[in-house]
Short mmCIF file of C-alpha atoms in Angstrom, two decimals:
data_model
loop_
_atom_site.label_atom_id
_atom_site.label_comp_id
_atom_site.label_asym_id
_atom_site.label_seq_id
_atom_site.Cartn_x
_atom_site.Cartn_y
_atom_site.Cartn_z
CA UNK A 2 -4.67 11.35 3.52
CA UNK A 3 -1.37 9.72 4.44
CA UNK A 4 -3.16 6.70 5.87
CA UNK A 5 -2.14 3.96 3.42
CA UNK A 6 0.08 1.33 5.04
CA UNK A 7 0.47 -0.74 1.86
CA UNK A 8 -1.48 -1.71 -1.24
CA UNK A 9 -1.56 -5.32 -2.45
CA UNK A 10 -2.75 -6.31 -5.91
CA UNK A 11 -2.24 -8.98 -8.54
CA UNK A 12 -1.56 -6.72 -11.53
CA UNK A 13 -0.17 -3.19 -11.64
CA UNK A 14 1.83 -1.70 -14.51
CA UNK A 15 5.36 -1.15 -13.20
CA UNK A 16 7.78 -0.24 -16.02
CA UNK A 17 11.09 -2.02 -15.72
CA UNK A 18 9.69 -5.06 -13.88
CA UNK A 19 8.74 -8.45 -15.28
CA UNK A 20 6.57 -9.00 -17.30
CA UNK A 21 6.12 -5.30 -18.14
CA UNK A 22 9.61 -5.06 -19.69
CA UNK A 23 8.16 -7.02 -22.60
CA UNK A 24 6.67 -3.79 -23.92
CA UNK A 25 10.22 -2.96 -25.04
CA UNK A 26 10.15 -5.70 -27.64
CA UNK A 27 10.57 -4.25 -31.13
CA UNK A 28 7.78 -3.88 -33.62
CA UNK A 29 4.03 -4.44 -33.27
CA UNK A 30 4.38 -7.07 -30.50
CA UNK A 31 5.97 -4.58 -28.12
CA UNK A 32 3.42 -1.90 -29.00
CA UNK A 33 0.52 -4.30 -28.48
CA UNK A 34 1.88 -5.46 -25.12
CA UNK A 35 2.45 -1.86 -24.09
CA UNK A 36 -1.18 -1.00 -24.82
CA UNK A 37 -2.34 -4.03 -22.83
CA UNK A 38 -0.06 -3.32 -19.86
CA UNK A 39 -1.05 0.35 -19.70
CA UNK A 40 -4.62 -0.73 -19.01
CA UNK A 41 -3.32 -1.39 -15.48
CA UNK A 42 -1.59 1.92 -14.80
CA UNK A 43 -2.14 3.78 -11.51
CA UNK A 44 -0.13 7.00 -11.90
CA UNK A 45 -0.94 8.44 -8.45
CA UNK A 46 0.08 5.38 -6.43
CA UNK A 47 3.43 5.36 -4.60
CA UNK A 48 5.30 2.29 -5.96
CA UNK A 49 7.06 1.87 -2.61
CA UNK A 50 3.72 0.98 -1.01
CA UNK A 51 2.72 -1.58 -3.65
CA UNK A 52 2.94 -5.33 -3.13
CA UNK A 53 2.15 -7.58 -6.10
CA UNK A 54 1.63 -11.32 -5.89
CA UNK A 55 0.81 -14.25 -8.13
CA UNK A 56 0.49 -15.13 -11.80
CA UNK A 57 -3.09 -16.42 -11.64
CA UNK A 58 -4.61 -13.08 -12.68
CA UNK A 59 -2.68 -13.17 -15.94
CA UNK A 60 -3.64 -16.81 -16.54
CA UNK A 61 -7.29 -15.92 -15.87
CA UNK A 62 -7.21 -13.09 -18.40
CA UNK A 63 -5.49 -15.23 -21.04
CA UNK A 64 -8.07 -17.98 -20.56
CA UNK A 65 -11.01 -15.58 -20.83
CA UNK A 66 -9.58 -13.92 -23.94
CA UNK A 67 -9.35 -17.40 -25.47
CA UNK A 68 -13.01 -18.04 -24.65
CA UNK A 69 -12.16 -20.56 -21.90
CA UNK A 70 -14.45 -18.95 -19.34
CA UNK A 71 -14.68 -21.88 -16.92
CA UNK A 72 -10.89 -22.19 -16.86
CA UNK A 73 -10.66 -18.44 -16.29
CA UNK A 74 -13.03 -18.72 -13.34
CA UNK A 75 -10.92 -21.55 -11.90
CA UNK A 76 -7.77 -19.40 -12.09
CA UNK A 77 -9.70 -16.51 -10.53
CA UNK A 78 -10.80 -18.57 -7.52
CA UNK A 79 -7.37 -20.13 -7.04
CA UNK A 80 -5.63 -16.78 -7.40
CA UNK A 81 -7.88 -15.03 -4.90
CA UNK A 82 -7.22 -17.68 -2.26
CA UNK A 83 -3.47 -17.68 -2.87
CA UNK A 84 -3.49 -13.90 -2.75
CA UNK A 85 -4.97 -13.79 0.74
CA UNK A 86 -2.60 -16.41 2.09
CA UNK A 87 0.41 -14.59 0.63
CA UNK A 88 -0.44 -11.53 2.73
CA UNK A 89 -0.49 -13.28 6.09
CA UNK A 90 3.05 -12.19 7.00
CA UNK A 91 2.25 -8.54 6.28
CA UNK A 92 -1.00 -8.76 8.24
CA UNK A 93 0.86 -10.19 11.25
CA UNK A 94 3.18 -7.17 11.53
CA UNK A 95 2.85 -5.27 14.83
CA UNK A 96 1.93 -1.93 13.21
CA UNK A 97 -1.66 -0.79 13.84
CA UNK A 98 -3.76 -0.76 10.67
CA UNK A 99 -7.13 -1.89 9.37
CA UNK A 100 -7.61 -4.22 6.41
CA UNK A 101 -9.60 -3.01 3.40
CA UNK A 102 -10.30 -5.88 1.03
CA UNK A 103 -12.44 -6.56 -2.01
CA UNK A 104 -15.07 -9.17 -2.68
CA UNK A 105 -13.98 -12.76 -3.33
CA UNK A 106 -10.32 -12.03 -2.51
CA UNK A 107 -10.57 -11.19 1.20
CA UNK A 108 -11.64 -14.28 3.12
CA UNK A 109 -8.14 -15.59 3.88
CA UNK A 110 -6.79 -12.09 4.56
CA UNK A 111 -9.68 -11.30 6.90
CA UNK A 112 -9.22 -14.59 8.74
CA UNK A 113 -5.59 -13.62 9.31
CA UNK A 114 -6.69 -10.14 10.30
CA UNK A 115 -9.14 -11.47 12.85
CA UNK A 116 -6.32 -13.41 14.49
CA UNK A 117 -4.53 -10.07 14.92
CA UNK A 118 -7.68 -8.23 16.09
CA UNK A 119 -7.64 -5.99 13.04
CA UNK A 120 -10.68 -4.10 11.81
CA UNK A 121 -11.82 -5.62 8.49
CA UNK A 122 -13.59 -3.52 5.84
CA UNK A 123 -15.10 -5.36 2.87
CA UNK A 124 -15.52 -3.38 -0.35
CA UNK A 125 -18.40 -5.13 -2.09
CA UNK A 126 -18.11 -4.02 -5.71
CA UNK A 127 -21.21 -5.79 -7.05
CA UNK A 128 -24.58 -6.80 -5.70
CA UNK A 129 -25.16 -10.07 -3.87
CA UNK A 130 -24.60 -13.04 -6.16
CA UNK A 131 -27.90 -14.71 -5.28
CA UNK A 132 -29.63 -11.76 -6.92
CA UNK A 133 -27.18 -11.98 -9.83
CA UNK A 134 -28.04 -15.65 -10.32
CA UNK A 135 -31.73 -14.77 -10.60
CA UNK A 136 -31.09 -11.91 -13.00
CA UNK A 137 -28.95 -14.08 -15.29
CA UNK A 138 -31.43 -16.97 -15.20
CA UNK A 139 -34.18 -14.61 -16.32
CA UNK A 140 -32.00 -13.26 -19.14
CA UNK A 141 -31.14 -16.79 -20.23
CA UNK A 142 -34.83 -17.69 -20.37
CA UNK A 143 -35.97 -14.51 -22.13
CA UNK A 144 -33.04 -13.86 -24.47
CA UNK A 145 -31.27 -17.20 -25.17
CA UNK A 146 -29.86 -16.02 -28.51
CA UNK A 147 -28.05 -13.17 -26.74
CA UNK A 148 -26.67 -15.11 -23.79
CA UNK A 149 -25.01 -17.70 -26.01
CA UNK A 150 -23.07 -20.33 -24.07
CA UNK A 151 -25.19 -20.94 -21.03
CA UNK A 152 -23.36 -19.48 -18.07
CA UNK A 153 -23.41 -21.58 -14.95
CA UNK A 154 -24.90 -19.87 -11.91
CA UNK A 155 -22.58 -18.75 -9.16
CA UNK A 156 -21.84 -21.95 -7.26
CA UNK A 157 -22.89 -22.69 -3.71
CA UNK A 158 -19.20 -22.68 -2.73
CA UNK A 159 -18.87 -19.11 -4.04
CA UNK A 160 -22.05 -18.04 -2.27
CA UNK A 161 -20.60 -19.42 0.95
CA UNK A 162 -17.37 -17.54 0.20
CA UNK A 163 -19.23 -14.23 -0.09
CA UNK A 164 -21.17 -14.94 3.12
CA UNK A 165 -17.93 -15.79 4.93
CA UNK A 166 -16.53 -12.40 3.88
CA UNK A 167 -19.71 -10.69 5.09
CA UNK A 168 -19.42 -12.46 8.44
CA UNK A 169 -15.72 -11.65 8.89
CA UNK A 170 -16.12 -7.98 7.97
CA UNK A 171 -16.75 -5.31 10.56
CA UNK A 172 -18.01 -2.97 7.83
CA UNK A 173 -19.26 -3.68 4.30
CA UNK A 174 -19.05 -0.73 1.91
CA UNK A 175 -20.90 -0.65 -1.41
CA UNK A 176 -20.83 1.89 -4.20
CA UNK A 177 -24.59 2.47 -4.33
CA UNK A 178 -27.78 1.99 -2.37
CA UNK A 179 -29.10 -0.52 -4.93
CA UNK A 180 -26.02 -2.68 -4.39
CA UNK A 181 -26.34 -2.51 -0.60
CA UNK A 182 -30.01 -3.42 -0.80
CA UNK A 183 -29.23 -6.72 -2.56
CA UNK A 184 -26.80 -7.71 0.21
CA UNK A 185 -29.29 -6.85 2.95
CA UNK A 186 -32.11 -8.68 1.18
CA UNK A 187 -30.25 -11.82 0.11
CA UNK A 188 -27.61 -12.81 2.64
CA UNK A 189 -28.48 -15.06 5.60
CA UNK A 190 -25.54 -13.74 7.64
CA UNK A 191 -26.90 -12.39 10.95
CA UNK A 192 -26.60 -8.62 11.30
CA UNK A 193 -25.33 -8.08 7.76
CA UNK A 194 -27.64 -5.10 7.17
CA UNK A 195 -26.15 -3.26 10.15
CA UNK A 196 -22.66 -3.56 8.64
CA UNK A 197 -23.56 -1.88 5.36
CA UNK A 198 -22.35 1.60 4.42
CA UNK A 199 -22.85 3.28 1.04
CA UNK A 200 -19.61 4.86 -0.16
CA UNK A 201 -20.11 6.31 -3.65
CA UNK A 202 -17.16 5.77 -5.97
CA UNK A 203 -15.15 8.46 -7.72
CA UNK A 204 -13.79 8.80 -11.22
CA UNK A 205 -10.07 8.96 -11.99
CA UNK A 206 -9.28 12.68 -12.10
CA UNK A 207 -5.81 12.04 -13.51
CA UNK A 208 -7.57 10.87 -16.67
CA UNK A 209 -10.99 12.52 -16.61
CA UNK A 210 -10.42 15.64 -14.52
CA UNK A 211 -9.48 17.89 -17.45
CA UNK A 212 -12.08 16.91 -20.00
CA UNK A 213 -13.15 19.77 -22.30
CA UNK A 214 -16.46 21.51 -21.73
CA UNK A 215 -19.06 19.92 -24.01
CA UNK A 216 -19.64 21.78 -27.26
CA UNK A 217 -23.30 22.21 -28.27
CA UNK A 218 -24.63 19.43 -30.48
CA UNK A 219 -25.98 20.99 -33.66
CA UNK A 220 -29.37 20.04 -35.04
CA UNK A 221 -27.77 18.93 -38.31
CA UNK A 222 -25.31 16.45 -36.75
CA UNK A 223 -26.06 12.95 -35.45
CA UNK A 224 -26.26 12.26 -31.74
CA UNK A 225 -23.29 10.08 -30.83
CA UNK A 226 -24.32 7.37 -28.35
CA UNK A 227 -21.85 5.19 -26.44
CA UNK A 228 -21.93 2.01 -24.35
CA UNK A 229 -18.85 1.00 -22.34
CA UNK A 230 -18.00 -2.22 -20.51
CA UNK A 231 -18.08 -6.00 -20.87
CA UNK A 232 -20.85 -6.04 -23.43
CA UNK A 233 -23.52 -8.68 -23.13
CA UNK A 234 -27.05 -9.20 -21.83
CA UNK A 235 -26.19 -8.17 -18.26
CA UNK A 236 -25.22 -4.74 -19.60
CA UNK A 237 -28.44 -4.59 -21.63
CA UNK A 238 -26.68 -4.89 -24.99
CA UNK A 239 -29.66 -6.76 -26.46
CA UNK A 240 -32.03 -3.93 -25.54
CA UNK A 241 -29.76 -1.24 -26.95
CA UNK A 242 -29.07 -2.91 -30.28
CA UNK A 243 -32.69 -3.84 -30.90
CA UNK A 244 -33.76 -0.31 -29.96
CA UNK A 245 -31.87 0.91 -33.05
CA UNK A 246 -34.73 -0.37 -35.21
CA UNK A 247 -36.96 2.30 -33.65
CA UNK A 248 -34.61 5.24 -34.32
CA UNK A 249 -34.11 7.37 -37.45
CA UNK A 250 -30.89 5.89 -38.89
CA UNK A 251 -29.42 9.18 -40.12
CA UNK A 252 -29.86 10.96 -36.77
CA UNK A 253 -27.47 8.97 -34.55
CA UNK A 254 -24.36 6.81 -34.31
CA UNK A 255 -23.56 4.15 -31.72
CA UNK A 256 -20.13 3.11 -30.47
CA UNK A 257 -19.55 -0.01 -28.38
CA UNK A 258 -16.36 0.07 -26.31
CA UNK A 259 -15.45 -3.30 -24.83
CA UNK A 260 -15.52 -7.00 -25.53
CA UNK A 261 -18.83 -8.39 -26.79
CA UNK A 262 -19.79 -11.60 -25.00
CA UNK A 263 -22.98 -12.31 -26.95
CA UNK A 264 -22.71 -14.93 -29.72
CA UNK A 265 -21.03 -13.66 -32.91
CA UNK A 266 -23.98 -14.75 -35.05
CA UNK A 267 -26.37 -12.64 -32.98
CA UNK A 268 -24.10 -9.61 -32.87
CA UNK A 269 -23.41 -9.88 -36.62
CA UNK A 270 -26.97 -8.78 -37.38
CA UNK A 271 -26.11 -5.35 -35.97
CA UNK A 272 -22.36 -5.09 -36.56
CA UNK A 273 -22.65 -2.91 -39.67
CA UNK A 274 -24.75 -0.36 -37.74
CA UNK A 275 -22.30 0.29 -34.93
CA UNK A 276 -18.64 1.07 -34.35
CA UNK A 277 -17.10 -1.62 -32.15
CA UNK A 278 -13.81 -0.99 -30.31
CA UNK A 279 -12.95 -4.20 -28.41
CA UNK A 280 -9.97 -3.13 -26.29
CA UNK A 281 -8.10 0.10 -25.58
CA UNK A 282 -5.71 1.22 -22.83
CA UNK A 283 -7.41 3.18 -20.08
CA UNK A 284 -5.50 6.28 -21.18
CA UNK A 285 -7.48 6.33 -24.45
CA UNK A 286 -10.95 6.12 -22.89
CA UNK A 287 -11.25 9.84 -21.97
CA UNK A 288 -10.70 10.86 -25.59
CA UNK A 289 -13.29 8.39 -26.81
CA UNK A 290 -15.83 9.61 -24.27
CA UNK A 291 -15.17 13.25 -25.12
CA UNK A 292 -16.12 12.54 -28.74
CA UNK A 293 -19.59 11.28 -27.76
CA UNK A 294 -22.76 12.90 -26.48
CA UNK A 295 -24.76 10.30 -24.52
CA UNK A 296 -23.80 7.20 -22.54
CA UNK A 297 -26.55 4.56 -22.66
CA UNK A 298 -26.27 2.04 -19.82
CA UNK A 299 -29.37 -0.21 -19.45
CA UNK A 300 -27.62 -2.66 -17.11
CA UNK A 301 -29.48 -5.36 -15.21
CA UNK A 302 -26.94 -5.76 -12.42
CA UNK A 303 -23.98 -3.77 -11.11
CA UNK A 304 -22.39 -2.48 -7.96
CA UNK A 305 -22.16 1.07 -9.23
CA UNK A 306 -20.71 1.57 -12.70
CA UNK A 307 -17.72 3.91 -12.65
CA UNK A 308 -18.15 4.47 -16.39
CA UNK A 309 -21.27 6.51 -15.51
CA UNK A 310 -19.13 8.87 -13.43
CA UNK A 311 -16.46 9.05 -16.12
CA UNK A 312 -19.18 9.95 -18.59
CA UNK A 313 -20.43 12.75 -16.33
CA UNK A 314 -16.92 14.17 -16.11
CA UNK A 315 -16.67 13.96 -19.90
CA UNK A 316 -19.87 15.94 -20.41
CA UNK A 317 -22.04 13.05 -21.58
CA UNK A 318 -25.74 12.92 -20.85
CA UNK A 319 -26.82 9.64 -19.25
CA UNK A 320 -29.55 7.12 -20.02
CA UNK A 321 -29.35 4.38 -17.41
CA UNK A 322 -31.22 1.76 -15.43
CA UNK A 323 -31.70 1.98 -11.64
CA UNK A 324 -29.44 -1.05 -11.09
CA UNK A 325 -26.54 0.68 -12.84
CA UNK A 326 -25.81 2.71 -9.70
CA UNK A 327 -24.98 6.37 -9.14
CA UNK A 328 -24.97 8.81 -12.02
CA UNK A 329 -28.06 10.25 -13.63
CA UNK A 330 -30.18 13.04 -12.18
CA UNK A 331 -33.18 14.71 -13.84
CA UNK A 332 -30.83 17.55 -14.81
CA UNK A 333 -28.38 15.41 -16.77
CA UNK A 334 -30.35 12.60 -18.39
CA UNK A 335 -33.02 9.95 -18.03
CA UNK A 336 -33.58 7.02 -15.69
CA UNK A 337 -35.24 4.16 -17.55
CA UNK A 338 -38.68 3.41 -16.14
CA UNK A 339 -38.35 -0.22 -17.27
CA UNK A 340 -35.85 -2.43 -19.04
CA UNK A 341 -37.37 -3.03 -22.44
CA UNK A 342 -36.48 -2.33 -26.06
CA UNK A 343 -39.28 0.21 -26.24
CA UNK A 344 -38.17 2.07 -23.11
CA UNK A 345 -34.57 2.31 -24.34
CA UNK A 346 -35.68 3.53 -27.78
CA UNK A 347 -38.06 6.06 -26.25
CA UNK A 348 -35.27 7.45 -24.06
CA UNK A 349 -32.80 7.66 -26.96
CA UNK A 350 -35.32 9.55 -29.08
CA UNK A 351 -35.41 12.39 -26.55
CA UNK A 352 -31.89 13.74 -27.26
CA UNK A 353 -32.30 12.98 -30.97
CA UNK A 354 -35.43 15.13 -31.16
CA UNK A 355 -34.54 17.83 -28.61
CA UNK A 356 -30.98 19.16 -28.98
CA UNK A 357 -31.56 22.01 -26.53
CA UNK A 358 -32.41 19.50 -23.83
CA UNK A 359 -29.42 17.35 -24.78
CA UNK A 360 -27.06 20.31 -24.58
CA UNK A 361 -28.44 21.32 -21.17
CA UNK A 362 -28.00 17.75 -19.92
CA UNK A 363 -24.37 17.72 -21.02
CA UNK A 364 -23.51 20.96 -19.23
CA UNK A 365 -25.26 19.71 -16.09
CA UNK A 366 -23.41 16.38 -16.33
CA UNK A 367 -20.01 17.97 -15.82
CA UNK A 368 -21.37 19.97 -12.89
CA UNK A 369 -22.80 16.78 -11.36
CA UNK A 370 -19.42 15.06 -11.64
CA UNK A 371 -18.13 17.36 -8.89
CA UNK A 372 -19.97 15.07 -6.44
CA UNK A 373 -17.74 12.16 -7.48
CA UNK A 374 -14.23 13.59 -7.39
CA UNK A 375 -11.30 11.88 -5.71
CA UNK A 376 -11.34 14.60 -3.05
CA UNK A 377 -14.97 13.78 -2.22
CA UNK A 378 -14.16 10.06 -2.14
CA UNK A 379 -11.18 10.61 0.17
CA UNK A 380 -13.34 12.76 2.41
CA UNK A 381 -15.97 10.02 2.64
CA UNK A 382 -13.31 7.38 3.35
CA UNK A 383 -11.84 9.58 6.08
CA UNK A 384 -15.25 10.01 7.66
CA UNK A 385 -15.80 6.24 7.56
CA UNK A 386 -12.40 5.44 9.09
CA UNK A 387 -12.86 8.06 11.81
CA UNK A 388 -16.17 6.44 12.75
CA UNK A 389 -14.58 3.05 13.42
CA UNK A 390 -13.38 1.95 16.86
CA UNK A 391 -9.70 2.71 17.44
#
């Protein structure tokens, strides 16, 4: 498009720069750091346009990996505010450009942008946090053994932060209609519904654009199910694992890709029935997806899960909840009619019992992924930008 003025972020893998040079350390330490750093690669981005700022993102990730979730949240909030203030000089430049910022890191940048009469576009990557608070409270009440350490609700300060971003934005883009609907329904900001635009996400074609065509799943081989993400009750992990009790054990396998946030004692009851891969570089995800047949995603709350689109491109059938976002169609999988153990098990039995239907879903999935290419996303962004006042 040639319309990017600059791109600011906290973390981006840039070989040769600190701290990424640490992947050159000898032995397993260097290899482990290299795998971690490559999770933040962006091969198609011009390094000359990239501006990185702050150490708080790294401190947040270290704290969360250590199980210090409240400390991680504190670093996240502090880092987001510092990030916006650090950009004020760039925002004050005389060049004409709009600001495109993401949720919970844009308030300070948008305030600076408003002082320069810049158009501000908020990319809201998840539904409104008032709705999230309700969803998590219900999960805590219904499934306390799976939630583990009681998570505090999103604070009133953070709710005010999201509303301030809504108010400062000229346009609010969301990845799915379900995400937009939560903002319109929950926020008290006047006129917020009129600012909303649905801009479906794309998958990364540099990684998922050349996935092999799905080979037919034979009747004598198990169906390989997959769940990807930060794995806990919000993703529906408790439904998926308990649904296994209703499935013929020799007819399927299940792989969990991502960190499990549910208590170890609860997860341990199912650990010997699944393959768990806690962390991998992004570059390894396409290969993992290509070795599976169905992505199961019974999430309670998202913006729009990009892993659904990556699964389509990889030729996986989808079983998902409505709140998961864009992805499934009747041609390539099943939308869950409710979020229950029985509904998840019933849906998983369909591809186990009907391989012809499964194979048709997988072929249709790759065809459906053509609606979520980078070219389509760029086209939609261009249309949005062209619709804004000059």
